[in-house]
Each structure stands twice: as C-alpha cells, then as structure tokens.
mmCIF file of C-alpha atoms in Angstrom:
data_model
loop_
_atom_site.group_PDB
_atom_site.id
_atom_site.type_symbol
_atom_site.label_atom_id
_atom_site.label_comp_id
_atom_site.label_asym_id
_atom_site.label_seq_id
_atom_site.Cartn_x
_atom_site.Cartn_y
_atom_site.Cartn_z
ATOM 1 C CA MET A 1459 -23.905 30.633 23.419
ATOM 2 C CA SER A 1460 -25.195 27.149 24.121
ATOM 3 C CA VAL A 1461 -22.059 26.413 26.172
ATOM 4 C CA LEU A 1462 -22.554 29.660 28.077
ATOM 5 C CA TYR A 1463 -26.170 28.751 28.771
ATOM 6 C CA LYS A 1464 -25.239 25.270 30.020
ATOM 7 C CA GLU A 1465 -22.726 26.772 32.444
ATOM 8 C CA ILE A 1466 -25.265 29.250 33.807
ATOM 9 C CA ARG A 1467 -27.740 26.419 34.199
ATOM 10 C CA LYS A 1468 -25.165 24.308 36.064
ATOM 11 C CA TRP A 1469 -24.338 27.238 38.343
ATOM 12 C CA LEU A 1470 -27.999 27.550 39.266
ATOM 13 C CA GLN A 1471 -28.307 23.814 39.842
ATOM 14 C CA PHE A 1472 -25.187 23.221 41.891
ATOM 15 C CA ARG A 1473 -24.025 26.543 43.351
ATOM 16 C CA ALA A 1474 -26.690 29.240 43.496
ATOM 17 C CA LYS A 1475 -29.336 26.698 44.405
ATOM 18 C CA SER A 1476 -31.398 29.024 46.563
ATOM 19 C CA GLY A 1477 -31.751 32.670 47.410
ATOM 20 C CA PRO A 1478 -31.854 35.761 45.221
ATOM 21 C CA ILE A 1479 -29.584 36.311 42.222
ATOM 22 C CA GLY A 1480 -28.429 39.706 41.045
ATOM 23 C CA VAL A 1481 -27.142 40.641 37.609
ATOM 24 C CA THR A 1482 -24.858 43.673 37.492
ATOM 25 C CA PHE A 1483 -26.689 45.130 34.551
ATOM 26 C CA SER A 1484 -25.789 47.869 32.086
ATOM 27 C CA ALA A 1485 -27.987 46.320 29.342
ATOM 28 C CA GLY A 1486 -24.983 45.982 27.100
ATOM 29 C CA ILE A 1487 -24.514 42.846 25.034
ATOM 30 C CA ASP A 1488 -22.680 40.948 27.782
ATOM 31 C CA SER A 1489 -24.810 41.707 30.837
ATOM 32 C CA GLY A 1490 -27.946 41.671 28.690
ATOM 33 C CA SER A 1491 -27.268 38.180 27.379
ATOM 34 C CA VAL A 1492 -26.346 36.889 30.839
ATOM 35 C CA PHE A 1493 -29.565 38.294 32.280
ATOM 36 C CA LEU A 1494 -31.762 36.720 29.586
ATOM 37 C CA LEU A 1495 -30.008 33.347 29.729
ATOM 38 C CA THR A 1496 -30.256 33.285 33.536
ATOM 39 C CA TYR A 1497 -33.930 34.233 33.363
ATOM 40 C CA HIS A 1498 -34.551 31.441 30.845
ATOM 41 C CA ALA A 1499 -32.531 28.908 32.849
ATOM 42 C CA LEU A 1500 -34.526 29.609 36.002
ATOM 43 C CA LYS A 1501 -37.766 28.934 34.160
ATOM 44 C CA ASP A 1502 -36.281 25.886 32.445
ATOM 45 C CA LEU A 1503 -35.328 24.461 35.854
ATOM 46 C CA GLY A 1504 -38.789 25.092 37.251
ATOM 47 C CA GLU A 1505 -37.509 27.879 39.479
ATOM 48 C CA SER A 1506 -39.235 31.186 40.024
ATOM 49 C CA PRO A 1507 -37.739 34.026 37.951
ATOM 50 C CA SER A 1508 -38.625 36.294 40.863
ATOM 51 C CA ARG A 1509 -35.271 35.238 42.338
ATOM 52 C CA LEU A 1510 -33.662 37.491 39.741
ATOM 53 C CA LYS A 1511 -32.915 41.225 39.816
ATOM 54 C CA ALA A 1512 -31.082 43.464 37.351
ATOM 55 C CA PHE A 1513 -29.064 46.015 39.320
ATOM 56 C CA THR A 1514 -28.102 49.163 37.398
ATOM 57 C CA LEU A 1515 -25.915 51.922 38.809
ATOM 58 C CA SER A 1516 -26.729 55.607 38.427
ATOM 59 C CA ILE A 1517 -24.624 58.381 39.976
ATOM 60 C CA ASP A 1518 -26.636 61.464 40.958
ATOM 61 C CA GLY A 1519 -29.483 60.275 38.750
ATOM 62 C CA ALA A 1520 -27.339 60.545 35.625
ATOM 63 C CA GLY A 1521 -25.632 58.161 33.211
ATOM 64 C CA ASP A 1522 -26.916 56.462 30.088
ATOM 65 C CA ASP A 1523 -26.929 52.918 31.485
ATOM 66 C CA LEU A 1524 -30.133 53.350 33.466
ATOM 67 C CA ILE A 1525 -31.952 54.720 30.409
ATOM 68 C CA GLN A 1526 -30.589 51.845 28.339
ATOM 69 C CA ALA A 1527 -31.537 49.272 30.977
ATOM 70 C CA ARG A 1528 -35.135 50.491 30.989
ATOM 71 C CA LYS A 1529 -35.332 50.348 27.179
ATOM 72 C CA PHE A 1530 -33.837 46.852 27.099
ATOM 73 C CA LEU A 1531 -36.214 45.363 29.643
ATOM 74 C CA GLU A 1532 -39.316 47.226 28.477
ATOM 75 C CA ALA A 1533 -38.761 45.878 24.955
ATOM 76 C CA LEU A 1534 -39.099 42.366 26.392
ATOM 77 C CA HIS A 1535 -41.816 43.205 28.960
ATOM 78 C CA LEU A 1536 -39.393 42.392 31.765
ATOM 79 C CA GLU A 1537 -39.115 45.846 33.304
ATOM 80 C CA MET A 1538 -40.257 44.540 36.687
ATOM 81 C CA PHE A 1539 -36.801 42.979 37.162
ATOM 82 C CA LEU A 1540 -34.952 46.299 37.039
ATOM 83 C CA GLU A 1541 -33.704 47.745 40.309
ATOM 84 C CA PRO A 1542 -31.735 50.991 40.004
ATOM 85 C CA ILE A 1543 -28.985 51.614 42.534
ATOM 86 C CA GLU A 1544 -28.798 55.390 42.706
ATOM 87 C CA LEU A 1545 -25.867 56.833 44.624
ATOM 88 C CA LYS A 1546 -24.327 60.227 45.260
ATOM 89 C CA TYR A 1547 -21.217 61.435 43.468
ATOM 90 C CA ALA A 1548 -19.470 61.801 46.834
ATOM 91 C CA GLU A 1549 -19.662 58.027 47.321
ATOM 92 C CA LEU A 1550 -17.186 57.386 44.484
ATOM 93 C CA ASP A 1551 -13.639 56.724 45.728
ATOM 94 C CA TRP A 1552 -11.065 55.684 43.139
ATOM 95 C CA LYS A 1553 -8.226 55.785 45.681
ATOM 96 C CA ASN A 1554 -9.894 53.166 47.854
ATOM 97 C CA THR A 1555 -10.448 51.103 44.713
ATOM 98 C CA VAL A 1556 -6.693 51.139 44.024
ATOM 99 C CA LYS A 1557 -6.200 49.718 47.513
ATOM 100 C CA ILE A 1558 -8.751 46.951 47.010
ATOM 101 C CA VAL A 1559 -7.833 45.964 43.447
ATOM 102 C CA GLU A 1560 -4.066 46.456 43.967
ATOM 103 C CA ASP A 1561 -3.505 47.872 40.507
ATOM 104 C CA TYR A 1562 -3.174 51.217 38.736
ATOM 105 C CA LYS A 1563 -4.430 50.764 35.167
ATOM 106 C CA PRO A 1564 -6.886 53.655 34.589
ATOM 107 C CA LEU A 1565 -9.616 51.756 32.719
ATOM 108 C CA ASP A 1566 -9.609 48.928 35.252
ATOM 109 C CA ILE A 1567 -9.639 51.284 38.243
ATOM 110 C CA GLN A 1568 -12.442 53.357 36.730
ATOM 111 C CA SER A 1569 -14.539 50.269 36.057
ATOM 112 C CA ALA A 1570 -13.783 48.785 39.476
ATOM 113 C CA THR A 1571 -14.702 52.068 41.199
ATOM 114 C CA MET A 1572 -18.142 52.000 39.624
ATOM 115 C CA ASN A 1573 -18.498 48.296 40.336
ATOM 116 C CA LEU A 1574 -17.550 48.779 43.984
ATOM 117 C CA SER A 1575 -20.084 51.602 44.297
ATOM 118 C CA LEU A 1576 -22.791 49.412 42.788
ATOM 119 C CA LEU A 1577 -21.974 46.551 45.163
ATOM 120 C CA ARG A 1578 -22.017 48.855 48.166
ATOM 121 C CA GLY A 1579 -25.426 50.088 47.116
ATOM 122 C CA ILE A 1580 -26.718 46.529 46.816
ATOM 123 C CA HIS A 1581 -25.210 45.537 50.171
ATOM 124 C CA ALA A 1582 -26.700 48.565 51.929
ATOM 125 C CA ARG A 1583 -30.149 47.643 50.628
ATOM 126 C CA TYR A 1584 -29.823 43.863 50.977
ATOM 127 C CA PRO A 1585 -27.183 42.999 53.620
ATOM 128 C CA ASP A 1586 -27.677 39.237 53.208
ATOM 129 C CA TRP A 1587 -27.490 39.139 49.414
ATOM 130 C CA ARG A 1588 -24.889 36.627 48.247
ATOM 131 C CA TYR A 1589 -25.014 35.621 44.567
ATOM 132 C CA LEU A 1590 -24.149 37.897 41.657
ATOM 133 C CA ILE A 1591 -23.618 37.087 38.000
ATOM 134 C CA ASP A 1592 -22.076 39.377 35.387
ATOM 135 C CA GLY A 1593 -20.941 39.649 31.775
ATOM 136 C CA ASP A 1594 -17.217 40.117 32.344
ATOM 137 C CA GLY A 1595 -15.153 38.439 29.649
ATOM 138 C CA GLY A 1596 -17.599 38.912 26.794
ATOM 139 C CA ASP A 1597 -15.637 41.744 25.208
ATOM 140 C CA GLU A 1598 -12.432 39.721 25.334
ATOM 141 C CA ASN A 1599 -14.036 36.641 23.800
ATOM 142 C CA LEU A 1600 -15.484 38.523 20.831
ATOM 143 C CA LYS A 1601 -12.525 40.941 20.512
ATOM 144 C CA ASP A 1602 -14.860 43.879 21.028
ATOM 145 C CA TYR A 1603 -12.541 46.723 21.979
ATOM 146 C CA PRO A 1604 -11.990 49.874 19.883
ATOM 147 C CA ILE A 1605 -8.710 49.253 18.088
ATOM 148 C CA GLU A 1606 -8.391 52.961 17.364
ATOM 149 C CA GLU A 1607 -7.991 53.739 21.081
ATOM 150 C CA ASN A 1608 -4.768 51.729 21.365
ATOM 151 C CA PRO A 1609 -1.859 52.817 19.143
ATOM 152 C CA GLU A 1610 -0.159 49.450 19.698
ATOM 153 C CA LEU A 1611 -2.974 47.563 17.956
ATOM 154 C CA THR A 1612 -4.023 46.976 14.383
ATOM 155 C CA ILE A 1613 -6.826 44.843 13.004
ATOM 156 C CA ARG A 1614 -4.204 42.298 11.957
ATOM 157 C CA SER A 1615 -2.555 42.082 15.375
ATOM 158 C CA VAL A 1616 -5.958 41.637 17.021
ATOM 159 C CA LEU A 1617 -7.140 38.883 14.687
ATOM 160 C CA ASN A 1618 -3.790 37.110 14.313
ATOM 161 C CA ASN A 1619 -2.960 36.816 18.030
ATOM 162 C CA LEU A 1620 -4.677 33.955 19.839
ATOM 163 C CA MET A 1621 -6.372 35.055 23.054
ATOM 164 C CA LEU A 1622 -4.912 38.562 22.777
ATOM 165 C CA TYR A 1623 -7.458 40.158 25.079
ATOM 166 C CA GLN A 1624 -7.479 37.241 27.527
ATOM 167 C CA GLU A 1625 -3.749 36.910 28.131
ATOM 168 C CA GLY A 1626 -1.999 39.822 26.458
ATOM 169 C CA TRP A 1627 0.759 39.595 23.910
ATOM 170 C CA GLY A 1628 2.027 36.100 23.378
ATOM 171 C CA VAL A 1629 0.377 33.034 24.813
ATOM 172 C CA GLU A 1630 2.937 30.658 26.394
ATOM 173 C CA SER A 1631 5.437 33.473 26.924
ATOM 174 C CA ILE A 1632 6.140 36.224 29.434
ATOM 175 C CA LYS A 1633 6.685 39.530 27.696
ATOM 176 C CA HIS A 1634 5.847 42.238 30.197
ATOM 177 C CA SER A 1635 5.686 41.261 33.842
ATOM 178 C CA LEU A 1636 6.163 38.311 36.151
ATOM 179 C CA THR A 1637 3.357 39.690 38.329
ATOM 180 C CA TYR A 1638 0.669 40.718 35.850
ATOM 181 C CA SER A 1639 -0.328 38.939 32.660
ATOM 182 C CA GLY A 1640 -1.604 42.101 31.015
ATOM 183 C CA GLY A 1641 -4.760 40.299 29.922
ATOM 184 C CA LEU A 1642 -8.126 39.382 31.371
ATOM 185 C CA SER A 1643 -6.627 37.582 34.361
ATOM 186 C CA ARG A 1644 -5.213 40.932 35.453
ATOM 187 C CA GLY A 1645 -8.223 42.978 34.483
ATOM 188 C CA TYR A 1646 -10.620 40.548 36.126
ATOM 189 C CA MET A 1647 -9.517 41.760 39.536
ATOM 190 C CA ARG A 1648 -11.700 44.797 38.816
ATOM 191 C CA THR A 1649 -14.689 42.462 39.300
ATOM 192 C CA TYR A 1650 -13.434 39.829 41.715
ATOM 193 C CA ALA A 1651 -11.765 42.016 44.338
ATOM 194 C CA PRO A 1652 -14.664 44.448 44.918
ATOM 195 C CA SER A 1653 -17.109 41.545 45.050
ATOM 196 C CA ALA A 1654 -15.007 39.555 47.508
ATOM 197 C CA SER A 1655 -14.400 42.617 49.683
ATOM 198 C CA MET A 1656 -18.166 43.045 50.074
ATOM 199 C CA GLY A 1657 -18.852 39.387 50.836
ATOM 200 C CA PHE A 1658 -20.569 38.535 47.540
ATOM 201 C CA GLU A 1659 -20.029 35.364 45.583
ATOM 202 C CA GLY A 1660 -19.758 36.320 41.940
ATOM 203 C CA PHE A 1661 -19.907 34.304 38.733
ATOM 204 C CA SER A 1662 -18.629 35.421 35.332
ATOM 205 C CA PRO A 1663 -19.588 32.657 32.898
ATOM 206 C CA TYR A 1664 -17.952 34.308 29.883
ATOM 207 C CA THR A 1665 -14.551 33.770 31.536
ATOM 208 C CA LEU A 1666 -14.849 29.980 31.774
ATOM 209 C CA PRO A 1667 -12.240 28.041 29.742
ATOM 210 C CA ASN A 1668 -14.784 26.061 27.731
ATOM 211 C CA VAL A 1669 -16.642 29.257 26.797
ATOM 212 C CA ILE A 1670 -13.380 30.938 25.761
ATOM 213 C CA GLU A 1671 -12.446 27.847 23.748
ATOM 214 C CA VAL A 1672 -15.602 28.146 21.662
ATOM 215 C CA ALA A 1673 -15.017 31.861 21.117
ATOM 216 C CA GLU A 1674 -11.453 31.271 19.993
ATOM 217 C CA GLY A 1675 -12.774 28.867 17.367
ATOM 218 C CA ILE A 1676 -14.749 31.629 15.624
ATOM 219 C CA PRO A 1677 -13.250 32.307 12.163
ATOM 220 C CA PHE A 1678 -12.887 36.047 12.775
ATOM 221 C CA ILE A 1679 -10.743 36.717 9.718
ATOM 222 C CA GLU A 1680 -13.110 34.981 7.313
ATOM 223 C CA MET A 1681 -16.169 36.612 8.902
ATOM 224 C CA THR A 1682 -14.755 40.155 8.927
ATOM 225 C CA ASN A 1683 -12.287 40.218 6.029
ATOM 226 C CA TRP A 1684 -10.058 42.463 8.192
ATOM 227 C CA ASP A 1685 -12.775 45.119 8.462
ATOM 228 C CA HIS A 1686 -12.983 47.024 11.773
ATOM 229 C CA ASN A 1687 -16.684 47.752 11.547
ATOM 230 C CA LYS A 1688 -17.554 44.177 10.672
ATOM 231 C CA LEU A 1689 -15.589 43.023 13.723
ATOM 232 C CA TYR A 1690 -17.452 45.455 15.987
ATOM 233 C CA ASP A 1691 -20.826 44.381 14.567
ATOM 234 C CA LEU A 1692 -20.003 40.679 14.810
ATOM 235 C CA LYS A 1693 -20.451 40.418 18.559
ATOM 236 C CA GLY A 1694 -23.995 41.746 18.530
ATOM 237 C CA GLN A 1695 -24.929 39.408 15.693
ATOM 238 C CA ILE A 1696 -23.462 36.279 17.293
ATOM 239 C CA VAL A 1697 -24.798 36.924 20.791
ATOM 240 C CA SER A 1698 -28.284 38.109 19.831
ATOM 241 C CA ASN A 1699 -28.728 35.196 17.425
ATOM 242 C CA GLY A 1700 -27.575 32.777 20.105
ATOM 243 C CA VAL A 1701 -29.928 34.224 22.705
ATOM 244 C CA LYS A 1702 -32.784 34.027 20.203
ATOM 245 C CA ALA A 1703 -32.033 30.378 19.425
ATOM 246 C CA ILE A 1704 -31.972 29.413 23.112
ATOM 247 C CA THR A 1705 -34.684 31.595 24.615
ATOM 248 C CA GLY A 1706 -36.832 32.686 21.680
ATOM 249 C CA MET A 1707 -36.363 36.310 22.781
ATOM 250 C CA ASP A 1708 -35.158 39.136 20.547
ATOM 251 C CA MET A 1709 -32.385 40.715 22.584
ATOM 252 C CA PRO A 1710 -31.990 44.477 22.067
ATOM 253 C CA VAL A 1711 -28.468 45.437 20.976
ATOM 254 C CA PHE A 1712 -27.072 48.892 21.741
ATOM 255 C CA PRO A 1713 -23.785 50.531 20.712
ATOM 256 C CA LYS A 1714 -20.826 49.594 22.889
ATOM 257 C CA ARG A 1715 -20.154 51.756 25.932
ATOM 258 C CA ARG A 1716 -17.761 51.069 28.791
ATOM 259 C CA PHE A 1717 -19.424 50.425 32.166
ATOM 260 C CA GLN A 1718 -17.681 53.344 33.864
ATOM 261 C CA HIS A 1719 -18.899 55.769 31.194
ATOM 262 C CA GLY A 1720 -22.536 54.711 31.458
ATOM 263 C CA ALA A 1721 -23.018 55.043 35.191
ATOM 264 C CA ALA A 1722 -22.355 58.784 35.576
ATOM 265 C CA SER A 1723 -22.521 61.989 33.605
ATOM 266 C CA PRO A 1724 -19.399 62.928 31.596
ATOM 267 C CA ALA A 1725 -18.926 65.925 33.895
ATOM 268 C CA ASP A 1726 -18.955 63.821 37.077
ATOM 269 C CA PHE A 1727 -16.713 61.206 35.496
ATOM 270 C CA GLY A 1728 -14.155 63.797 34.418
ATOM 271 C CA LYS A 1729 -14.285 65.497 37.814
ATOM 272 C CA HIS A 1730 -13.634 62.332 39.812
ATOM 273 C CA PHE A 1731 -11.089 60.369 37.787
ATOM 274 C CA PRO A 1732 -7.589 61.640 36.988
ATOM 275 C CA ALA A 1733 -6.852 62.041 33.298
ATOM 276 C CA ARG A 1734 -3.271 60.752 33.533
ATOM 277 C CA GLU A 1735 -2.141 57.240 34.424
ATOM 278 C CA ILE A 1736 0.690 58.596 36.565
ATOM 279 C CA GLU A 1737 -1.845 59.673 39.221
ATOM 280 C CA TYR A 1738 -3.103 56.126 39.575
ATOM 281 C CA ARG A 1739 0.460 54.816 39.710
ATOM 282 C CA ARG A 1740 1.376 57.267 42.471
ATOM 283 C CA GLU A 1741 -1.606 56.226 44.550
ATOM 284 C CA PHE A 1742 -0.730 52.567 44.014
ATOM 285 C CA LEU A 1743 2.907 53.077 45.025
ATOM 286 C CA SER A 1744 1.929 55.141 48.082
ATOM 287 C CA ARG A 1745 0.378 51.999 49.546
ATOM 288 C CA TYR A 1746 3.857 50.459 49.820
ATOM 289 C CA GLU A 1747 5.847 53.429 51.061
#
C-alpha cells in the first residue's frame, strides 16, 4: 500500500497538478482505498482536499453502491465529498459500449456500460473536468474473484499461477489469442476506452507494474492455506491495514460486489443486459459486417 500511495502522490505532483480530481467511487475496497489515499496525499502535499469528489452512479435512484458510498464516507466524516450521478435507465446502452470497447465479454461490457454512463453524467455536469482516478486492478492484484463462478478455476490454479488475473493462463506464452491476452490488459479497456472517448484523463494506480510486483510477492498460499474464504478475506485485511498505517483512518470494508451490480436494481440490470454471451458476440461481429 505504501507503493500505491507513493504513486498517487507522484501523480498529483507531476500530472494532476491542478484542477479537480474525481474518484469513480463504489466504496468497495479498491475505490475506497484510492479515495482515502488520494485525500491523504492532497493534504500531505499542502493541497486543498476540496479538489476531490467521489462520484457514485445510481440508475433510477436504485442500486446498493450509493447506499454503501454514503455509509463509507459518513463513517469517516467525509460525506461532503460524495456526489451522486443519478441517471435514467433509458440512458444505458450496452450496444454502444461494445462499439467503444471493441470487445464482447459480458462482464467487461456490463462494467464498461455502467462506467460510460457514469462518465457521461460527470461530463454533462462538468464539461471541463479532466482528471479521474479509480481502483481498477485491485481485484486482480489480490486475486479477489469468486472462484466458484468459473468452472475452469480451482483454489490451486489461482494461487499457483503467477499473475493469473493480470495476464491470463501462462505468463510468457500465448494460449488463447494473438489479439487479446485474456487478462487485465484486455479487461482494462472497459475503463480506458470509455474514459478516452469522453475526453477524460484517467489513472489506475493499482495497475502499475511496481504495485503489481509487490502484490505478486504476497505469500498467498502460506497466508490462506488453500482456503477460499481466507483468500477472500485477505484483501480487506491487507488494504484496510495499509490504509490505516498510512492515513490513520479506519477504512470501512464491505462484502465484494461487482460495479455493474451495484449501480442499478437487479430488475433493471436483468432487463438491459443479455443473459447469454452470444448476444454480445453478435453485436461485436455486426460492427465488421
């Protein structure tokens, strides 16, 4: 976490030197830690924390993320930084997201659709806003994905494969595609492409090589003893302890929830997004017909 903090501090010193800074904020472990470390870095640099806002998406006034964001910030008496971006269900457009991201993987398209909606809401309210920072890459670094949701994975394959969630199966080899890595470098387009299309300059400090290097040095096997639940709990323990050591703040930790599931009601989510991957593939291929 100290490496992550140093990189955020450097970004503020040498890149985002002036102007407002937005955190795309679900109040999960990743965006929560990035928000608190950025807040602390601004104060540490003698800057005004008023430069900072936590933007949280809510579709038709629903979704658990906005409730969670309020709880997170109120627990630390920082609720004044929260700015909800509340949009209508009709503004979601997964087909346009396929065009922008140039991919068809359901989870990535769902996440990117919500991200694009959030960015459009920010841009409509603040047309000149430039800098955004997010928590992308945190799940990959701490191997925090439900193994049970993927029949190809076991606890042993997750812990025995170096950088599995960053670069897919087999570092230093091509096993699936010459176009897509299958790992974070593919999935990261869900963040980069929407941001670039809206004219924002984004920063995802968890994806930096030196931050990943530290994460890959964590003795996951020894710390979890091959236990799923211990692995899932490990991320919250490591990140919250690190934030506490750097900032002195007790970071609230909530159960994991994907970004796309927290921004809308289950009914709206199920109504908008196709259930089968083939629908996303067809839309993707239609762009080249």
